[in-house]
Amino acid sequence: MDDAMLTSTSVVDQDLSHVSVVIPRPQPLGLFPLPLGFMLIPAGKEADGVREALLSGRLPASWPQNLRAHELAAAGERGAAIAELQGHHDPVSRYNQFVLDPDNVDPEELRRGLGDFAVLVDVVLFALGRIDTPPHSDSVDGEIAAAVLSAGASHAMIGGDHQAAVEMLDLAAAAAAPISASLAGTLRGAAGAICRDIGDESYGSRLQKALSDLDGADGLRVPRAEIHLCLASALHEEAQRRPELLTTVIPHYHSALQLVRRADAPMLWAAAHAGLAAAYLTMPMVEASSQLRLGVAAQSLRSALTVYTRDEHPQEWASVQLNLANSLVYTPSRHQRENLVEAAEIYEAVLQTRDRTTDPLGRARVLANQGNVLAHLGVFDDAKAKLYEARFLFEELGDDDSVRAVRGVLDEIARQRVLSVTDETEGP
């Protein structure tokens, strides 16, 4: 961080009190979620230490009394934070009240008292959805410019102009880099995620640079985990064409799970578990110890299912259930029959979400898997019924390879029945 930037200040004359108010710079704008992310840190020796910690992406070990409102905001206690600021009329306190409770502070009055920081009033209004268009300002720099450009990027995304959003985030990261690596990293991570979504191959280098910038930012564990998950899922998709990339995918899933717990970000945590399991299930089984991965995959899938429910997340629930059933079928176990029974039950539950009209291929694949499991359990009549329907759907879809695979299972069932009848006829 640039020491010169840490000691620079913005001096504001408040018309009502005729006192000179110093707002130190740089400020940790946008690093943390609202409301803390846009609250200003006042001047003062103790406050300076907190400001420096926040600029590094860390929450302070302790908060001084004059930053009690910030501490409460960080803990999600918005009402208490508002109450803490009541009775304070200096520009910084009034602005922080506005961030917490915009309906009870006059924006125009704030603008007059904030000097270079006045543009933040409209940045906050845009972030809260109170205005449709973000502010523009060529007269600001550093973290203030980064906040303005970030708001512009959000507006571009809303309008569907992804390239413009990336360009603005790049400018924002460049403005932030000299004063806060963590702030630059969060902006680079956002740009990398957009690049990933639009097929821009620069996403990998952008996300890796973002992770490097955010190294040690312990107060930003969720954003760091999000970047790891974004990079992992993108590489995972690419690994379908280049299987050798699978070994680079798994560490990112592990990193995401090391950074967050279920309570921190349940959807992110579940997605990381589901992705890790899917990666393990698709890795080649080149040695006996590789089979241990199947057990780890099953554990991760069961963890994901504590978040994904059939009613609230039907698509994710079905995908994870299918992978769990597949892992139960192929994982060596002393309880193999019990695993096969559970897998057959899971397939039956998933079938209820695979409509024959809207998703014939998905239904056919589940039926084929279920039929195969039932055949291994010796439940031949039920297995044949599932396999006949699967074969019919595959034939309608023109999937000849799948038709042949299903016929192979049906032929094996017929052979087993012939052998069973022969054994019964010959007797002891």
Short mmCIF file of C-alpha atoms in Angstrom, two decimals:
data_model
loop_
_atom_site.label_atom_id
_atom_site.label_comp_id
_atom_site.label_asym_id
_atom_site.label_seq_id
_atom_site.Cartn_x
_atom_site.Cartn_y
_atom_site.Cartn_z
CA MET A 1 0.00 0.00 0.00
CA ASP A 2 1.30 3.48 -0.82
CA ASP A 3 2.22 5.25 2.47
CA ALA A 4 1.73 8.63 0.84
CA MET A 5 -1.83 7.75 0.00
CA LEU A 6 -2.47 6.68 3.59
CA THR A 7 -1.59 10.10 4.92
CA SER A 8 -3.50 12.13 2.32
CA THR A 9 -6.75 13.72 3.45
CA SER A 10 -9.82 15.44 2.16
CA VAL A 11 -10.67 18.67 4.01
CA VAL A 12 -14.33 19.65 4.09
CA ASP A 13 -15.85 22.89 5.40
CA GLN A 14 -19.21 22.26 7.00
CA ASP A 15 -21.32 25.38 6.50
CA LEU A 16 -23.47 24.86 9.59
CA SER A 17 -20.74 24.42 12.17
CA HIS A 18 -17.90 26.32 10.43
CA VAL A 19 -15.44 23.63 11.46
CA SER A 20 -12.91 21.96 9.23
CA VAL A 21 -13.52 18.22 9.00
CA VAL A 22 -10.73 15.94 7.85
CA ILE A 23 -11.70 12.75 6.03
CA PRO A 24 -8.59 10.56 5.74
CA ARG A 25 -7.73 8.72 2.58
CA PRO A 26 -7.75 6.12 1.24
CA GLN A 27 -11.05 4.69 2.45
CA PRO A 28 -12.02 0.96 2.16
CA LEU A 29 -14.91 1.67 -0.21
CA GLY A 30 -16.63 -1.34 -1.71
CA LEU A 31 -14.40 -3.93 -0.06
CA PHE A 32 -17.07 -5.27 2.28
CA PRO A 33 -20.81 -5.75 1.70
CA LEU A 34 -23.22 -2.92 2.35
CA PRO A 35 -23.61 -1.17 4.69
CA LEU A 36 -20.06 -1.45 6.09
CA GLY A 37 -18.56 -1.40 2.60
CA PHE A 38 -19.56 2.22 2.00
CA MET A 39 -19.23 3.67 5.49
CA LEU A 40 -16.44 6.21 5.89
CA ILE A 41 -13.80 5.94 8.61
CA PRO A 42 -13.24 9.23 10.47
CA ALA A 43 -9.84 10.66 11.34
CA GLY A 44 -8.04 9.61 14.49
CA LYS A 45 -5.12 7.45 15.58
CA GLU A 46 -7.22 4.44 16.61
CA ALA A 47 -9.48 4.78 13.57
CA ASP A 48 -6.44 4.88 11.28
CA GLY A 49 -5.44 1.40 12.43
CA VAL A 50 -8.92 0.08 11.65
CA ARG A 51 -8.91 1.81 8.27
CA GLU A 52 -5.60 0.22 7.34
CA ALA A 53 -6.88 -3.23 8.42
CA LEU A 54 -10.02 -2.84 6.32
CA LEU A 55 -7.99 -1.71 3.30
CA SER A 56 -6.05 -4.97 3.65
CA GLY A 57 -9.27 -6.96 3.60
CA ARG A 58 -9.20 -7.74 7.32
CA LEU A 59 -11.68 -6.93 10.05
CA PRO A 60 -9.95 -5.46 13.11
CA ALA A 61 -9.43 -7.60 16.19
CA SER A 62 -11.11 -4.85 18.20
CA TRP A 63 -13.00 -1.68 17.33
CA PRO A 64 -12.48 1.65 19.12
CA GLN A 65 -15.52 3.18 20.76
CA ASN A 66 -15.87 5.90 18.12
CA LEU A 67 -16.30 3.14 15.49
CA ARG A 68 -18.94 1.24 17.44
CA ALA A 69 -21.47 1.88 14.64
CA HIS A 70 -19.09 0.27 12.14
CA GLU A 71 -18.65 -2.74 14.40
CA LEU A 72 -22.42 -3.14 14.68
CA ALA A 73 -22.86 -2.76 10.91
CA ALA A 74 -20.21 -5.44 10.31
CA ALA A 75 -22.15 -7.75 12.64
CA GLY A 76 -25.40 -7.14 10.75
CA GLU A 77 -26.96 -5.11 13.58
CA ARG A 78 -28.19 -2.25 11.42
CA GLY A 79 -30.72 -0.81 13.85
CA ALA A 80 -28.21 -0.64 16.67
CA ALA A 81 -25.68 0.97 14.34
CA ILE A 82 -28.19 3.68 13.40
CA ALA A 83 -28.93 4.34 17.06
CA GLU A 84 -25.20 4.62 17.80
CA LEU A 85 -24.86 7.47 15.27
CA GLN A 86 -27.84 9.48 16.47
CA GLY A 87 -26.88 12.87 17.82
CA HIS A 88 -23.72 13.10 15.69
CA HIS A 89 -23.93 15.86 13.06
CA ASP A 90 -20.47 16.01 11.50
CA PRO A 91 -20.34 15.19 7.75
CA VAL A 92 -18.80 11.74 8.21
CA SER A 93 -21.37 10.65 10.79
CA ARG A 94 -24.24 12.10 8.76
CA TYR A 95 -23.00 10.27 5.67
CA ASN A 96 -22.71 6.99 7.63
CA GLN A 97 -26.25 7.51 8.89
CA PHE A 98 -27.31 7.93 5.28
CA VAL A 99 -25.66 4.65 4.26
CA LEU A 100 -27.50 2.86 7.06
CA ASP A 101 -30.82 4.73 6.78
CA PRO A 102 -31.08 6.76 3.54
CA ASP A 103 -34.68 7.83 4.15
CA ASN A 104 -33.77 9.98 7.12
CA VAL A 105 -30.90 12.03 5.68
CA ASP A 106 -31.16 14.73 3.01
CA PRO A 107 -28.86 13.70 0.10
CA GLU A 108 -28.43 17.27 -1.11
CA GLU A 109 -27.29 18.44 2.30
CA LEU A 110 -24.78 15.60 2.38
CA ARG A 111 -23.32 16.49 -1.01
CA ARG A 112 -22.58 20.03 0.16
CA GLY A 113 -20.59 18.77 3.13
CA LEU A 114 -18.53 15.93 1.65
CA GLY A 115 -16.19 17.54 -0.87
CA ASP A 116 -14.54 14.87 -3.05
CA PHE A 117 -16.66 12.22 -1.35
CA ALA A 118 -19.95 13.84 -2.43
CA VAL A 119 -20.24 11.53 -5.45
CA LEU A 120 -20.56 8.58 -3.04
CA VAL A 121 -24.05 9.75 -2.14
CA ASP A 122 -25.24 8.84 -5.62
CA VAL A 123 -23.13 5.67 -5.68
CA VAL A 124 -24.96 4.51 -2.56
CA LEU A 125 -28.35 5.56 -3.95
CA PHE A 126 -27.64 3.52 -7.08
CA ALA A 127 -26.44 0.51 -5.07
CA LEU A 128 -29.65 0.63 -3.04
CA GLY A 129 -31.83 0.89 -6.14
CA ARG A 130 -33.01 4.41 -5.31
CA ILE A 131 -31.80 5.82 -8.65
CA ASP A 132 -31.54 4.07 -12.02
CA THR A 133 -28.36 5.68 -13.33
CA PRO A 134 -25.01 5.75 -11.50
CA PRO A 135 -22.99 8.95 -11.21
CA HIS A 136 -20.11 9.93 -13.46
CA SER A 137 -17.12 11.93 -12.31
CA ASP A 138 -13.77 12.65 -13.95
CA SER A 139 -12.54 14.71 -11.01
CA VAL A 140 -12.06 11.87 -8.52
CA ASP A 141 -9.27 9.35 -8.16
CA GLY A 142 -8.18 6.32 -6.16
CA GLU A 143 -10.80 4.42 -4.23
CA ILE A 144 -13.48 7.03 -4.99
CA ALA A 145 -12.93 6.57 -8.72
CA ALA A 146 -13.01 2.79 -8.21
CA ALA A 147 -16.39 3.06 -6.47
CA VAL A 148 -17.82 5.23 -9.26
CA LEU A 149 -16.50 2.95 -11.99
CA SER A 150 -17.76 -0.15 -10.19
CA ALA A 151 -21.26 1.35 -10.08
CA GLY A 152 -20.96 2.08 -13.80
CA ALA A 153 -19.98 -1.54 -14.43
CA SER A 154 -23.08 -2.72 -12.57
CA HIS A 155 -25.22 -0.44 -14.71
CA ALA A 156 -23.58 -1.79 -17.88
CA MET A 157 -24.31 -5.34 -16.75
CA ILE A 158 -27.95 -4.48 -16.15
CA GLY A 159 -28.06 -3.16 -19.71
CA GLY A 160 -26.44 -6.31 -21.10
CA ASP A 161 -23.19 -4.60 -22.13
CA HIS A 162 -20.78 -7.09 -20.61
CA GLN A 163 -17.72 -5.80 -22.44
CA ALA A 164 -18.27 -2.27 -21.15
CA ALA A 165 -18.63 -3.68 -17.64
CA VAL A 166 -15.29 -5.47 -17.92
CA GLU A 167 -13.60 -2.32 -19.21
CA MET A 168 -14.95 -0.25 -16.31
CA LEU A 169 -13.88 -2.87 -13.77
CA ASP A 170 -10.40 -2.91 -15.30
CA LEU A 171 -10.21 0.86 -14.87
CA ALA A 172 -11.53 0.55 -11.33
CA ALA A 173 -8.90 -2.08 -10.46
CA ALA A 174 -6.17 0.13 -11.92
CA ALA A 175 -7.36 3.05 -9.79
CA ALA A 176 -7.47 0.87 -6.66
CA ALA A 177 -4.21 -1.05 -7.11
CA PRO A 178 -1.82 1.59 -5.71
CA ILE A 179 -3.77 1.88 -2.47
CA SER A 180 -5.36 -1.51 -1.77
CA ALA A 181 -4.42 -4.83 -3.33
CA SER A 182 -7.52 -6.35 -1.77
CA LEU A 183 -9.82 -3.82 -3.41
CA ALA A 184 -8.09 -4.33 -6.75
CA GLY A 185 -8.47 -8.09 -6.28
CA THR A 186 -12.22 -7.95 -5.70
CA LEU A 187 -12.63 -5.83 -8.83
CA ARG A 188 -10.42 -8.13 -10.90
CA GLY A 189 -12.40 -11.10 -9.60
CA ALA A 190 -15.67 -9.49 -10.75
CA ALA A 191 -14.20 -8.80 -14.19
CA GLY A 192 -12.88 -12.36 -14.42
CA ALA A 193 -16.29 -13.82 -13.59
CA ILE A 194 -17.89 -11.77 -16.36
CA CYS A 195 -15.17 -12.84 -18.81
CA ARG A 196 -15.81 -16.45 -17.91
CA ASP A 197 -19.54 -16.03 -18.62
CA ILE A 198 -18.98 -14.38 -22.03
CA GLY A 199 -16.32 -16.85 -23.17
CA ASP A 200 -13.37 -14.47 -22.87
CA GLU A 201 -10.35 -16.72 -22.31
CA SER A 202 -8.63 -14.08 -20.20
CA TYR A 203 -10.84 -15.18 -17.28
CA GLY A 204 -8.20 -17.58 -15.96
CA SER A 205 -5.39 -15.06 -15.63
CA ARG A 206 -7.77 -12.46 -14.21
CA LEU A 207 -9.11 -14.81 -11.53
CA GLN A 208 -5.64 -16.06 -10.63
CA LYS A 209 -4.40 -12.47 -10.26
CA ALA A 210 -7.45 -11.67 -8.11
CA LEU A 211 -6.66 -14.58 -5.78
CA SER A 212 -3.06 -13.38 -5.51
CA ASP A 213 -4.24 -9.87 -4.64
CA LEU A 214 -6.56 -11.23 -1.97
CA ASP A 215 -4.08 -13.55 -0.32
CA GLY A 216 -4.29 -12.99 3.43
CA ALA A 217 -7.51 -10.98 3.24
CA ASP A 218 -9.11 -12.96 6.06
CA GLY A 219 -12.12 -10.66 6.26
CA LEU A 220 -13.00 -11.47 2.66
CA ARG A 221 -13.23 -15.24 2.87
CA VAL A 222 -16.54 -15.46 1.01
CA PRO A 223 -15.40 -13.36 -1.99
CA ARG A 224 -12.19 -15.38 -2.14
CA ALA A 225 -14.17 -18.63 -2.06
CA GLU A 226 -16.43 -17.31 -4.82
CA ILE A 227 -13.39 -16.68 -7.02
CA HIS A 228 -12.01 -20.17 -6.32
CA LEU A 229 -15.41 -21.67 -7.18
CA CYS A 230 -15.72 -19.61 -10.36
CA LEU A 231 -12.27 -20.71 -11.50
CA ALA A 232 -12.92 -24.33 -10.54
CA SER A 233 -16.24 -24.54 -12.40
CA ALA A 234 -14.76 -22.92 -15.52
CA LEU A 235 -11.78 -25.28 -15.55
CA HIS A 236 -14.13 -28.19 -14.85
CA GLU A 237 -16.13 -27.39 -17.98
CA GLU A 238 -12.93 -27.10 -20.01
CA ALA A 239 -11.77 -30.44 -18.61
CA GLN A 240 -14.56 -32.15 -20.55
CA ARG A 241 -12.44 -31.42 -23.63
CA ARG A 242 -9.08 -31.62 -21.87
CA PRO A 243 -9.28 -34.26 -19.10
CA GLU A 244 -5.76 -33.47 -17.89
CA LEU A 245 -7.14 -30.24 -16.40
CA LEU A 246 -9.07 -32.16 -13.74
CA THR A 247 -6.04 -32.19 -11.47
CA THR A 248 -6.02 -28.37 -11.50
CA VAL A 249 -9.72 -28.17 -10.66
CA ILE A 250 -9.80 -30.02 -7.35
CA PRO A 251 -7.48 -27.69 -5.37
CA HIS A 252 -9.80 -24.76 -6.09
CA TYR A 253 -12.83 -26.66 -4.78
CA HIS A 254 -10.83 -27.56 -1.66
CA SER A 255 -9.73 -23.95 -1.21
CA ALA A 256 -13.32 -22.73 -1.40
CA LEU A 257 -14.37 -25.24 1.27
CA GLN A 258 -11.45 -24.26 3.50
CA LEU A 259 -12.51 -20.61 3.34
CA VAL A 260 -16.22 -20.91 4.09
CA ARG A 261 -18.53 -22.95 6.26
CA ARG A 262 -22.13 -23.87 5.58
CA ALA A 263 -23.36 -21.05 7.83
CA ASP A 264 -21.23 -18.45 6.03
CA ALA A 265 -22.55 -19.00 2.51
CA PRO A 266 -24.71 -22.14 2.22
CA MET A 267 -25.24 -22.06 -1.55
CA LEU A 268 -21.56 -21.47 -2.27
CA TRP A 269 -20.58 -24.21 0.20
CA ALA A 270 -23.01 -26.68 -1.36
CA ALA A 271 -21.87 -25.84 -4.90
CA ALA A 272 -18.23 -26.41 -3.91
CA HIS A 273 -19.09 -29.81 -2.39
CA ALA A 274 -21.12 -30.79 -5.46
CA GLY A 275 -18.35 -29.68 -7.82
CA LEU A 276 -15.64 -31.48 -5.86
CA ALA A 277 -17.67 -34.70 -5.91
CA ALA A 278 -18.34 -34.42 -9.64
CA ALA A 279 -14.62 -33.94 -10.30
CA TYR A 280 -13.71 -36.98 -8.22
CA LEU A 281 -16.34 -39.10 -9.96
CA THR A 282 -15.01 -38.24 -13.42
CA MET A 283 -11.33 -38.82 -12.65
CA PRO A 284 -9.93 -42.07 -14.07
CA MET A 285 -9.53 -44.94 -11.60
CA VAL A 286 -5.87 -45.69 -12.30
CA GLU A 287 -4.99 -47.36 -8.99
CA ALA A 288 -6.67 -49.06 -6.06
CA SER A 289 -6.34 -46.01 -3.80
CA SER A 290 -8.26 -43.99 -6.38
CA GLN A 291 -11.41 -45.78 -5.22
CA LEU A 292 -11.19 -43.86 -1.96
CA ARG A 293 -12.17 -40.79 -3.93
CA LEU A 294 -15.58 -42.32 -4.53
CA GLY A 295 -16.21 -42.44 -0.80
CA VAL A 296 -15.09 -38.81 -0.42
CA ALA A 297 -17.37 -37.88 -3.32
CA ALA A 298 -20.35 -39.53 -1.62
CA GLN A 299 -19.66 -37.59 1.59
CA SER A 300 -19.48 -34.30 -0.31
CA LEU A 301 -22.71 -35.07 -2.15
CA ARG A 302 -24.51 -35.81 1.10
CA SER A 303 -23.21 -32.50 2.46
CA ALA A 304 -24.55 -30.64 -0.59
CA LEU A 305 -27.94 -32.25 -0.07
CA THR A 306 -28.21 -30.63 3.36
CA VAL A 307 -28.60 -27.35 1.41
CA TYR A 308 -30.16 -28.38 -1.89
CA THR A 309 -33.77 -29.44 -1.45
CA ARG A 310 -36.18 -30.79 -4.01
CA ASP A 311 -38.67 -27.97 -3.48
CA GLU A 312 -36.29 -25.00 -3.38
CA HIS A 313 -33.45 -26.16 -5.64
CA PRO A 314 -34.93 -28.89 -7.88
CA GLN A 315 -32.26 -28.79 -10.59
CA GLU A 316 -29.30 -28.89 -8.22
CA TRP A 317 -31.04 -31.47 -6.02
CA ALA A 318 -31.61 -33.83 -8.95
CA SER A 319 -28.05 -33.47 -10.27
CA VAL A 320 -26.50 -34.16 -6.88
CA GLN A 321 -28.85 -37.08 -6.22
CA LEU A 322 -27.87 -38.67 -9.53
CA ASN A 323 -24.18 -38.33 -8.76
CA LEU A 324 -24.78 -39.78 -5.30
CA ALA A 325 -26.60 -42.78 -6.76
CA ASN A 326 -23.79 -43.31 -9.27
CA SER A 327 -21.16 -43.14 -6.54
CA LEU A 328 -23.07 -45.71 -4.45
CA VAL A 329 -23.18 -48.09 -7.41
CA TYR A 330 -19.45 -47.95 -8.14
CA THR A 331 -17.93 -47.49 -4.67
CA PRO A 332 -16.50 -50.77 -3.32
CA SER A 333 -18.10 -51.55 0.04
CA ARG A 334 -18.86 -54.35 2.45
CA HIS A 335 -22.43 -53.08 2.25
CA GLN A 336 -22.70 -53.19 -1.53
CA ARG A 337 -26.24 -54.54 -1.60
CA GLU A 338 -27.48 -51.83 0.76
CA ASN A 339 -25.78 -49.23 -1.42
CA LEU A 340 -27.47 -50.62 -4.54
CA VAL A 341 -30.87 -50.54 -2.83
CA GLU A 342 -30.32 -46.90 -1.81
CA ALA A 343 -29.18 -46.04 -5.35
CA ALA A 344 -32.33 -47.61 -6.84
CA GLU A 345 -34.48 -45.55 -4.45
CA ILE A 346 -32.62 -42.36 -5.37
CA TYR A 347 -33.13 -43.04 -9.08
CA GLU A 348 -36.84 -43.52 -8.43
CA ALA A 349 -37.05 -40.16 -6.65
CA VAL A 350 -35.19 -38.40 -9.47
CA LEU A 351 -37.47 -39.99 -12.05
CA GLN A 352 -40.32 -37.91 -10.62
CA THR A 353 -38.45 -34.80 -11.86
CA ARG A 354 -37.67 -36.17 -15.34
CA ASP A 355 -40.76 -35.70 -17.46
CA ARG A 356 -41.05 -37.91 -20.53
CA THR A 357 -42.27 -35.02 -22.67
CA THR A 358 -39.97 -32.21 -21.54
CA ASP A 359 -36.82 -34.22 -20.75
CA PRO A 360 -36.94 -37.57 -22.56
CA LEU A 361 -33.16 -38.00 -22.65
CA GLY A 362 -32.74 -37.27 -18.95
CA ARG A 363 -35.53 -39.70 -18.11
CA ALA A 364 -34.06 -42.39 -20.35
CA ARG A 365 -30.66 -42.14 -18.69
CA VAL A 366 -32.12 -42.41 -15.19
CA LEU A 367 -34.25 -45.39 -16.25
CA ALA A 368 -31.22 -47.12 -17.77
CA ASN A 369 -29.16 -46.62 -14.63
CA GLN A 370 -31.98 -47.75 -12.39
CA GLY A 371 -32.68 -50.80 -14.54
CA ASN A 372 -29.03 -51.79 -14.38
CA VAL A 373 -29.00 -51.52 -10.57
CA LEU A 374 -32.22 -53.51 -10.24
CA ALA A 375 -30.74 -56.20 -12.46
CA HIS A 376 -27.70 -56.46 -10.18
CA LEU A 377 -30.09 -56.82 -7.25
CA GLY A 378 -31.86 -59.66 -9.03
CA VAL A 379 -35.15 -57.77 -9.30
CA PHE A 380 -35.45 -58.77 -12.95
CA ASP A 381 -39.10 -57.93 -13.70
CA ASP A 382 -38.80 -54.37 -12.41
CA ALA A 383 -35.42 -54.01 -14.14
CA LYS A 384 -36.89 -55.07 -17.49
CA ALA A 385 -39.78 -52.61 -17.20
CA LYS A 386 -37.34 -49.72 -16.61
CA LEU A 387 -35.01 -50.85 -19.37
CA TYR A 388 -37.80 -51.32 -21.93
CA GLU A 389 -38.95 -47.73 -21.38
CA ALA A 390 -35.37 -46.48 -21.55
CA ARG A 391 -34.77 -48.38 -24.81
CA PHE A 392 -37.94 -46.95 -26.35
CA LEU A 393 -36.95 -43.38 -25.46
CA PHE A 394 -33.40 -43.85 -26.76
CA GLU A 395 -34.79 -45.27 -30.01
CA GLU A 396 -37.08 -42.26 -30.40
CA LEU A 397 -34.12 -39.96 -29.84
CA GLY A 398 -31.89 -41.85 -32.26
CA ASP A 399 -29.28 -42.61 -29.58
CA ASP A 400 -28.02 -45.90 -31.04
CA ASP A 401 -25.13 -46.33 -28.59
CA SER A 402 -27.47 -46.11 -25.62
CA VAL A 403 -29.93 -48.49 -27.27
CA ARG A 404 -27.14 -51.08 -27.66
CA ALA A 405 -26.08 -50.62 -24.03
CA VAL A 406 -29.64 -51.18 -22.78
CA ARG A 407 -30.04 -54.24 -25.00
CA GLY A 408 -26.83 -55.61 -23.52
CA VAL A 409 -28.29 -55.41 -20.01
CA LEU A 410 -31.55 -56.98 -21.17
CA ASP A 411 -29.61 -59.82 -22.82
CA GLU A 412 -27.69 -60.38 -19.59
CA ILE A 413 -30.96 -60.54 -17.64
CA ALA A 414 -32.27 -63.15 -20.10
CA ARG A 415 -29.06 -65.17 -19.75
CA GLN A 416 -29.25 -65.08 -15.96
CA ARG A 417 -32.84 -66.27 -16.05
CA VAL A 418 -31.93 -69.17 -18.33
CA LEU A 419 -29.12 -70.15 -15.98
CA SER A 420 -31.48 -69.90 -13.00
CA VAL A 421 -34.07 -72.16 -14.68
CA THR A 422 -31.37 -74.65 -15.65
CA ASP A 423 -30.07 -74.79 -12.10
CA GLU A 424 -33.58 -75.39 -10.76
CA THR A 425 -34.24 -78.14 -13.35
CA GLU A 426 -31.02 -80.02 -12.74
CA GLY A 427 -31.35 -79.76 -9.00
CA PRO A 428 -28.80 -81.09 -6.51
#
